[in-house]
């Protein structure tokens, strides 16, 4: 790979100092003079010519001298002493006999600046005419090379120059156009802001670009192939032959001690490579012009998308996408951050609730309707007030507590279960029996009996006068019948007496755990 | 009289209560984010949907297969505090700014077009969308701060499961505009992010008093409600406030709401709602509040040592409760005194102007929890602040 070009130091310093305007104007003056084949200027002549370079402001003697000295210091101007002139005073000597001329570097700097300005103001355009011209020149070269007459060499030289000129033009155009295209795709924001009042204009610009690109792309492929074919034909004669004959036709000035031909040939070979790379690379890789094709096609698609979007946004559909876009607009135009937060809350409702987490140990002790100031305060960690920390152990301790609590709960549940089973088995009857036969019961068992009786009595009697019910866990069934004799049963528990109708009951345990009552009942 | 069945019932009640509070704290619960919470909601979705509909008229959508539950929380009407911003999914948890909200909306709109996308394509579409949308500034992903805002928006969408990164991580885009991140888009979930009962594209832009039109629900009859609708609205709006806000003061209620809160049915219903959700309802003369002992249904806690501002807030609350309304300057001085007293503490504030900054942040905390209010130059404690006044034990301690 070639190294990036290195610009000689201070070459463009004149464009960036405080006096850049004057510096540029002076250089321009030299450039103007050069076009008239005047190469050296005195201070007075420079002053005169400043006007033609577009500098009308007065310049003091000192300023101008300083500028010239500065430019000479940067290597852009040479100081030439005209010893042939007459002079009487030192001032006159300086005035008349010091002349300034552009150095090579100065010329390059001036050209560079002009080129830069031209590139800035150029309009990117793709011209199919350039492609046609490339093809024409290649065909002509092919024709000329068939003719071995050395008299043709001059034409071959000019033809090659034209070809190279067109290639340069094409490359510059494509670079410029692509840059502009990418900018068009990129800075739509600014465009739209500018065009928003007049969407139609915006529409037009993009639509015109699309049409232009489409036209260019359709002809690009065919023309690219024509050029590639012509290129192959010329290459058939050998690039070396072509260049050798062109060199002959070029008729370079002969200077002793310098080998201009080698450099010239090397430059031609590089250009030739570039031409091949664009249209028909020798290594068989994709020609660059194909890439231009891709870029153009992608640009067409993007531009059409943007156009679609404009029409779409005007259609004002009520779809979700439109909802989101509307919200985007509202957020963008919200007067303040707080308004945006409120809008977020209203539109998305994704915010969290917020609640106190400290409560009273026993909230029910404080009656409702008491003012807060009179109710007990909640307990806030004393550490938080004194140290700014809450007790961290509280959390881990709690976890341990939960495990213990669970174990305790499970144990209690098992115990309750066992008690329950015991109670059921105590109540389980061996077939139907009178309530009064139960006689004496402990209080818990009595409670369960009441629960069972309640369940049974809540059911409607069937046709035979029996009521049936099962407990909520489905394990105990009771069948009950109201006594026909109106007998009264009296049950005794350690805590008191129960008096009620002497029902006929039959309690069965249905669970898998065969209690003896079930076994007896079966 | 306990039995196995009773225990099952109790377990179910506990689960439902926990699920309700989880949804209040996070209205969108995803399987990918919190599998346990999602599973719980999925299992109990029947009673949960009924509970939210009955008590506050909020819709709960549970999608067992898509793996998310969304509580469509429509805020209670009226002026709302701007204290529930979207937050960046970074350690700072800084609130979103307008730019990030805007990008979030634009991204959501663009995500609806295709089920798969990459971060670069999404960014390009947002560039185009921002360009054609009037009033929306252009989006320029070349600039670092724009990319950071964009990444924050995408990360929030990722957090809600609207997009899932299948390859690469979103943060990579911060440093490199050409980062390759592939996303799968859940378009229905993107749409579910919107909770406003009125589609924004059909509503008027928010006016002076905020986006009021967005939250108008047809169910309550609009301007001419029937008696039933009015009663329903009183119930739902009151319970919504109670479920969402730290304190509901009676003097902030509308006449219909306070009448409902004072009625026998209202009282019973409020208590039932609180109990079924696992809250403790505190009814005091000045207002109502719900205590969530597990702190599930809250984004932040107070009193807590979570930040220096919170600690300072508690200490300043002591001053506000004991010495009545004070001037803002007095609070600033108090904060400065605290900073002087504990030089090793709250280093972020131990600099010039630290006192007023600390006082402002602490006051912000108190305002968020409905414990203090600033009007003009005066800062006054609100009635519920008395809950945290210094008890006797602590006074002896200090």
PDB file of C-alpha atoms in Angstrom, chain A residues 216-408:
ATOM      1  CA  UNK A 216     -28.018   6.526 -14.552  1.00  0.00           C
ATOM      2  CA  UNK A 217     -28.121   3.019 -13.159  1.00  0.00           C
ATOM      3  CA  UNK A 218     -30.012   1.555 -16.100  1.00  0.00           C
ATOM      4  CA  UNK A 219     -27.474   2.852 -18.580  1.00  0.00           C
ATOM      5  CA  UNK A 220     -24.508   2.179 -16.333  1.00  0.00           C
ATOM      6  CA  UNK A 221     -24.439  -1.552 -16.819  1.00  0.00           C
ATOM      7  CA  UNK A 222     -24.517  -1.461 -20.605  1.00  0.00           C
ATOM      8  CA  UNK A 223     -21.936   1.298 -20.845  1.00  0.00           C
ATOM      9  CA  UNK A 224     -19.693  -0.383 -18.319  1.00  0.00           C
ATOM     10  CA  UNK A 225     -19.696  -3.491 -20.480  1.00  0.00           C
ATOM     11  CA  UNK A 226     -18.900  -1.510 -23.635  1.00  0.00           C
ATOM     12  CA  UNK A 227     -15.967   0.126 -21.913  1.00  0.00           C
ATOM     13  CA  UNK A 228     -14.733  -3.181 -20.525  1.00  0.00           C
ATOM     14  CA  UNK A 229     -14.849  -4.727 -23.990  1.00  0.00           C
ATOM     15  CA  UNK A 230     -12.959  -1.810 -25.559  1.00  0.00           C
ATOM     16  CA  UNK A 231     -10.457  -1.954 -22.735  1.00  0.00           C
ATOM     17  CA  UNK A 232      -9.786  -5.628 -23.430  1.00  0.00           C
ATOM     18  CA  UNK A 233      -9.301  -4.838 -27.121  1.00  0.00           C
ATOM     19  CA  UNK A 234      -6.676  -2.188 -26.336  1.00  0.00           C
ATOM     20  CA  UNK A 235      -5.058  -4.457 -23.757  1.00  0.00           C
ATOM     21  CA  UNK A 236      -4.749  -7.015 -26.536  1.00  0.00           C
ATOM     22  CA  UNK A 237      -2.108  -4.840 -28.133  1.00  0.00           C
ATOM     23  CA  UNK A 238      -0.239  -4.709 -24.859  1.00  0.00           C
ATOM     24  CA  UNK A 239      -0.239  -1.826 -22.424  1.00  0.00           C
ATOM     25  CA  UNK A 240       3.526  -1.542 -22.808  1.00  0.00           C
ATOM     26  CA  UNK A 241       3.230  -0.990 -26.537  1.00  0.00           C
ATOM     27  CA  UNK A 242       0.526   1.609 -26.050  1.00  0.00           C
ATOM     28  CA  UNK A 243       2.584   3.548 -23.561  1.00  0.00           C
ATOM     29  CA  UNK A 244       5.797   3.296 -25.541  1.00  0.00           C
ATOM     30  CA  UNK A 245       4.110   4.727 -28.628  1.00  0.00           C
ATOM     31  CA  UNK A 246       2.435   7.431 -26.580  1.00  0.00           C
ATOM     32  CA  UNK A 247       5.802   8.327 -25.080  1.00  0.00           C
ATOM     33  CA  UNK A 248       7.171   8.657 -28.537  1.00  0.00           C
ATOM     34  CA  UNK A 249       4.262  10.887 -29.487  1.00  0.00           C
ATOM     35  CA  UNK A 250       4.604  12.941 -26.333  1.00  0.00           C
ATOM     36  CA  UNK A 251       7.921  14.288 -27.444  1.00  0.00           C
ATOM     37  CA  UNK A 252       9.112  15.185 -23.967  1.00  0.00           C
ATOM     38  CA  UNK A 253      11.696  17.918 -23.599  1.00  0.00           C
ATOM     39  CA  UNK A 254      15.114  16.395 -23.331  1.00  0.00           C
ATOM     40  CA  UNK A 255      17.027  17.480 -20.296  1.00  0.00           C
ATOM     41  CA  UNK A 256      20.398  16.064 -19.643  1.00  0.00           C
ATOM     42  CA  UNK A 257      20.860  14.125 -16.452  1.00  0.00           C
ATOM     43  CA  UNK A 258      17.199  13.466 -15.771  1.00  0.00           C
ATOM     44  CA  UNK A 259      15.275  10.405 -16.759  1.00  0.00           C
ATOM     45  CA  UNK A 260      11.860  11.789 -17.430  1.00  0.00           C
ATOM     46  CA  UNK A 261      10.710   8.851 -19.521  1.00  0.00           C
ATOM     47  CA  UNK A 262      10.774   6.345 -16.647  1.00  0.00           C
ATOM     48  CA  UNK A 263       8.687   8.547 -14.367  1.00  0.00           C
ATOM     49  CA  UNK A 264       6.314   9.322 -17.214  1.00  0.00           C
ATOM     50  CA  UNK A 265       5.845   5.667 -18.048  1.00  0.00           C
ATOM     51  CA  UNK A 266       5.287   4.788 -14.403  1.00  0.00           C
ATOM     52  CA  UNK A 267       2.577   7.444 -14.158  1.00  0.00           C
ATOM     53  CA  UNK A 268       0.884   6.037 -17.310  1.00  0.00           C
ATOM     54  CA  UNK A 269       1.028   2.519 -15.948  1.00  0.00           C
ATOM     55  CA  UNK A 270      -0.627   3.661 -12.697  1.00  0.00           C
ATOM     56  CA  UNK A 271      -3.406   5.379 -14.611  1.00  0.00           C
ATOM     57  CA  UNK A 272      -3.909   2.338 -16.758  1.00  0.00           C
ATOM     58  CA  UNK A 273      -4.234   0.182 -13.634  1.00  0.00           C
ATOM     59  CA  UNK A 274      -6.829   2.580 -12.275  1.00  0.00           C
ATOM     60  CA  UNK A 275      -8.800   2.385 -15.501  1.00  0.00           C
ATOM     61  CA  UNK A 276      -8.739  -1.386 -15.408  1.00  0.00           C
ATOM     62  CA  UNK A 277      -9.739  -1.407 -11.734  1.00  0.00           C
ATOM     63  CA  UNK A 278     -12.771   0.652 -12.586  1.00  0.00           C
ATOM     64  CA  UNK A 279     -14.022  -1.353 -15.506  1.00  0.00           C
ATOM     65  CA  UNK A 280     -12.208  -4.651 -15.998  1.00  0.00           C
ATOM     66  CA  UNK A 281      -9.707  -5.640 -13.298  1.00  0.00           C
ATOM     67  CA  UNK A 282      -7.091  -8.089 -14.457  1.00  0.00           C
ATOM     68  CA  UNK A 283      -7.317 -10.173 -11.296  1.00  0.00           C
ATOM     69  CA  UNK A 284     -10.981 -10.864 -12.011  1.00  0.00           C
ATOM     70  CA  UNK A 285     -12.334  -9.018  -8.948  1.00  0.00           C
ATOM     71  CA  UNK A 286     -15.526  -6.998  -9.237  1.00  0.00           C
ATOM     72  CA  UNK A 287     -15.006  -3.761 -11.156  1.00  0.00           C
ATOM     73  CA  UNK A 288     -15.463  -0.622  -9.095  1.00  0.00           C
ATOM     74  CA  UNK A 289     -18.159   0.625 -11.342  1.00  0.00           C
ATOM     75  CA  UNK A 290     -20.286  -2.272 -10.100  1.00  0.00           C
ATOM     76  CA  UNK A 291     -19.931  -0.845  -6.614  1.00  0.00           C
ATOM     77  CA  UNK A 292     -21.255   2.456  -7.843  1.00  0.00           C
ATOM     78  CA  UNK A 293     -24.180   0.502  -9.095  1.00  0.00           C
ATOM     79  CA  UNK A 294     -24.831  -0.961  -5.636  1.00  0.00           C
ATOM     80  CA  UNK A 295     -24.529   2.395  -3.945  1.00  0.00           C
ATOM     81  CA  UNK A 296     -26.952   3.968  -6.378  1.00  0.00           C
ATOM     82  CA  UNK A 297     -29.463   1.197  -5.989  1.00  0.00           C
ATOM     83  CA  UNK A 298     -29.308   1.339  -2.204  1.00  0.00           C
ATOM     84  CA  UNK A 299     -29.743   5.071  -2.332  1.00  0.00           C
ATOM     85  CA  UNK A 300     -32.828   4.660  -4.483  1.00  0.00           C
ATOM     86  CA  UNK A 301     -34.327   2.260  -1.974  1.00  0.00           C
ATOM     87  CA  UNK A 302     -33.582   4.541   0.993  1.00  0.00           C
ATOM     88  CA  UNK A 303     -34.920   7.584  -0.747  1.00  0.00           C
ATOM     89  CA  UNK A 304     -38.088   5.783  -1.705  1.00  0.00           C
ATOM     90  CA  UNK A 305     -38.487   4.665   1.910  1.00  0.00           C
ATOM     91  CA  UNK A 306     -38.220   8.238   3.045  1.00  0.00           C
ATOM     92  CA  UNK A 307     -40.780   9.297   0.481  1.00  0.00           C
ATOM     93  CA  UNK A 308     -43.086   6.517   1.636  1.00  0.00           C
ATOM     94  CA  UNK A 309     -42.692   7.652   5.158  1.00  0.00           C
ATOM     95  CA  UNK A 310     -43.676  11.177   4.287  1.00  0.00           C
ATOM     96  CA  UNK A 311     -46.832  10.016   2.604  1.00  0.00           C
ATOM     97  CA  UNK A 312     -47.387   7.627   5.462  1.00  0.00           C
ATOM     98  CA  UNK A 313     -47.017  10.284   8.093  1.00  0.00           C
ATOM     99  CA  UNK A 314     -49.522  12.401   6.265  1.00  0.00           C
ATOM    100  CA  UNK A 315     -52.055   9.641   6.146  1.00  0.00           C
ATOM    101  CA  UNK A 316     -52.371   9.860   9.944  1.00  0.00           C
ATOM    102  CA  UNK A 317     -53.333   6.300  10.528  1.00  0.00           C
ATOM    103  CA  UNK A 318     -54.516   5.410  13.992  1.00  0.00           C
ATOM    104  CA  UNK A 319     -52.234   2.409  14.281  1.00  0.00           C
ATOM    105  CA  UNK A 320     -49.948   1.764  17.195  1.00  0.00           C
ATOM    106  CA  UNK A 321     -46.960   2.997  15.212  1.00  0.00           C
ATOM    107  CA  UNK A 322     -48.739   6.296  14.744  1.00  0.00           C
ATOM    108  CA  UNK A 323     -49.452   6.386  18.474  1.00  0.00           C
ATOM    109  CA  UNK A 324     -45.791   5.983  19.239  1.00  0.00           C
ATOM    110  CA  UNK A 325     -44.817   8.632  16.723  1.00  0.00           C
ATOM    111  CA  UNK A 326     -47.344  11.011  18.192  1.00  0.00           C
ATOM    112  CA  UNK A 327     -45.914  10.398  21.623  1.00  0.00           C
ATOM    113  CA  UNK A 328     -42.413  10.957  20.272  1.00  0.00           C
ATOM    114  CA  UNK A 329     -43.544  14.364  19.065  1.00  0.00           C
ATOM    115  CA  UNK A 330     -45.134  15.184  22.392  1.00  0.00           C
ATOM    116  CA  UNK A 331     -42.055  14.136  24.298  1.00  0.00           C
ATOM    117  CA  UNK A 332     -39.861  16.181  22.003  1.00  0.00           C
ATOM    118  CA  UNK A 333     -41.999  19.250  22.538  1.00  0.00           C
ATOM    119  CA  UNK A 334     -42.673  18.794  26.255  1.00  0.00           C
ATOM    120  CA  UNK A 335     -42.003  22.119  28.007  1.00  0.00           C
ATOM    121  CA  UNK A 336     -39.895  20.539  30.756  1.00  0.00           C
ATOM    122  CA  UNK A 337     -38.516  17.261  32.029  1.00  0.00           C
ATOM    123  CA  UNK A 338     -41.274  17.022  34.600  1.00  0.00           C
ATOM    124  CA  UNK A 339     -43.920  17.272  31.906  1.00  0.00           C
ATOM    125  CA  UNK A 340     -42.168  14.469  30.062  1.00  0.00           C
ATOM    126  CA  UNK A 341     -42.228  12.299  33.199  1.00  0.00           C
ATOM    127  CA  UNK A 342     -45.940  12.990  33.612  1.00  0.00           C
ATOM    128  CA  UNK A 343     -46.601  12.110  30.002  1.00  0.00           C
ATOM    129  CA  UNK A 344     -44.618   8.896  30.413  1.00  0.00           C
ATOM    130  CA  UNK A 345     -46.689   7.992  33.442  1.00  0.00           C
ATOM    131  CA  UNK A 346     -49.986   8.724  31.717  1.00  0.00           C
ATOM    132  CA  UNK A 347     -49.202   7.041  28.425  1.00  0.00           C
ATOM    133  CA  UNK A 348     -47.283   3.975  29.577  1.00  0.00           C
ATOM    134  CA  UNK A 349     -48.366   3.426  33.179  1.00  0.00           C
ATOM    135  CA  UNK A 350     -45.189   1.478  33.873  1.00  0.00           C
ATOM    136  CA  UNK A 351     -44.306   3.322  37.051  1.00  0.00           C
ATOM    137  CA  UNK A 352     -44.208   1.619  40.407  1.00  0.00           C
ATOM    138  CA  UNK A 353     -46.595   2.218  43.263  1.00  0.00           C
ATOM    139  CA  UNK A 354     -44.989   3.738  46.328  1.00  0.00           C
ATOM    140  CA  UNK A 355     -45.772   2.780  49.892  1.00  0.00           C
ATOM    141  CA  UNK A 356     -44.534   2.944  53.408  1.00  0.00           C
ATOM    142  CA  UNK A 357     -42.986  -0.280  54.622  1.00  0.00           C
ATOM    143  CA  UNK A 358     -42.787   0.426  58.328  1.00  0.00           C
ATOM    144  CA  UNK A 359     -45.937  -0.340  60.233  1.00  0.00           C
ATOM    145  CA  UNK A 360     -47.054  -0.854  63.785  1.00  0.00           C
ATOM    146  CA  UNK A 361     -46.463  -4.168  65.422  1.00  0.00           C
ATOM    147  CA  UNK A 362     -50.149  -4.377  66.133  1.00  0.00           C
ATOM    148  CA  UNK A 363     -52.007  -1.930  63.976  1.00  0.00           C
ATOM    149  CA  UNK A 364     -55.414  -2.986  65.224  1.00  0.00           C
ATOM    150  CA  UNK A 365     -54.775  -1.500  68.640  1.00  0.00           C
ATOM    151  CA  UNK A 366     -55.005   2.002  67.187  1.00  0.00           C
ATOM    152  CA  UNK A 367     -58.569   2.888  66.356  1.00  0.00           C
ATOM    153  CA  UNK A 368     -59.384   4.303  62.949  1.00  0.00           C
ATOM    154  CA  UNK A 369     -59.945   8.034  62.760  1.00  0.00           C
ATOM    155  CA  UNK A 370     -57.297   9.080  65.279  1.00  0.00           C
ATOM    156  CA  UNK A 371     -55.053  11.866  63.978  1.00  0.00           C
ATOM    157  CA  UNK A 372     -51.566  10.759  63.057  1.00  0.00           C
ATOM    158  CA  UNK A 373     -50.075  13.031  65.652  1.00  0.00           C
ATOM    159  CA  UNK A 374     -51.918  11.190  68.403  1.00  0.00           C
ATOM    160  CA  UNK A 375     -51.319   7.671  67.198  1.00  0.00           C
ATOM    161  CA  UNK A 376     -48.169   5.880  68.279  1.00  0.00           C
ATOM    162  CA  UNK A 377     -45.292   6.512  65.914  1.00  0.00           C
ATOM    163  CA  UNK A 378     -43.995   3.507  64.005  1.00  0.00           C
ATOM    164  CA  UNK A 379     -40.733   2.081  65.129  1.00  0.00           C
ATOM    165  CA  UNK A 380     -37.848   3.467  63.119  1.00  0.00           C
ATOM    166  CA  UNK A 381     -34.449   1.905  63.556  1.00  0.00           C
ATOM    167  CA  UNK A 382     -32.552   3.927  66.148  1.00  0.00           C
ATOM    168  CA  UNK A 383     -29.361   3.203  64.248  1.00  0.00           C
ATOM    169  CA  UNK A 384     -30.754   4.994  61.224  1.00  0.00           C
ATOM    170  CA  UNK A 385     -31.007   8.203  63.210  1.00  0.00           C
ATOM    171  CA  UNK A 386     -27.704   7.899  65.018  1.00  0.00           C
ATOM    172  CA  UNK A 387     -25.514   6.161  62.445  1.00  0.00           C
ATOM    173  CA  UNK A 388     -27.429   6.491  59.199  1.00  0.00           C
ATOM    174  CA  UNK A 389     -27.730   2.735  58.881  1.00  0.00           C
ATOM    175  CA  UNK A 390     -30.451   0.218  59.485  1.00  0.00           C
ATOM    176  CA  UNK A 391     -29.661  -3.095  61.115  1.00  0.00           C
ATOM    177  CA  UNK A 392     -28.547  -5.366  58.369  1.00  0.00           C
ATOM    178  CA  UNK A 393     -28.791  -8.464  60.513  1.00  0.00           C
ATOM    179  CA  UNK A 394     -32.506  -7.979  60.578  1.00  0.00           C
ATOM    180  CA  UNK A 395     -32.721  -9.352  57.101  1.00  0.00           C
ATOM    181  CA  UNK A 396     -30.622 -12.464  57.578  1.00  0.00           C
ATOM    182  CA  UNK A 397     -32.239 -13.099  60.909  1.00  0.00           C
ATOM    183  CA  UNK A 398     -35.572 -12.984  59.225  1.00  0.00           C
ATOM    184  CA  UNK A 399     -34.563 -15.661  56.767  1.00  0.00           C
ATOM    185  CA  UNK A 400     -33.569 -17.979  59.589  1.00  0.00           C
ATOM    186  CA  UNK A 401     -36.832 -17.147  61.305  1.00  0.00           C
ATOM    187  CA  UNK A 402     -38.808 -18.155  58.270  1.00  0.00           C
ATOM    188  CA  UNK A 403     -37.175 -21.571  58.161  1.00  0.00           C
ATOM    189  CA  UNK A 404     -37.864 -22.063  61.831  1.00  0.00           C
ATOM    190  CA  UNK A 405     -41.363 -20.736  61.391  1.00  0.00           C
ATOM    191  CA  UNK A 406     -41.993 -23.123  58.538  1.00  0.00           C
ATOM    192  CA  UNK A 407     -40.742 -26.052  60.500  1.00  0.00           C
ATOM    193  CA  UNK A 408     -42.884 -24.978  63.419  1.00  0.00           C
TER     194      UNK A 408
END
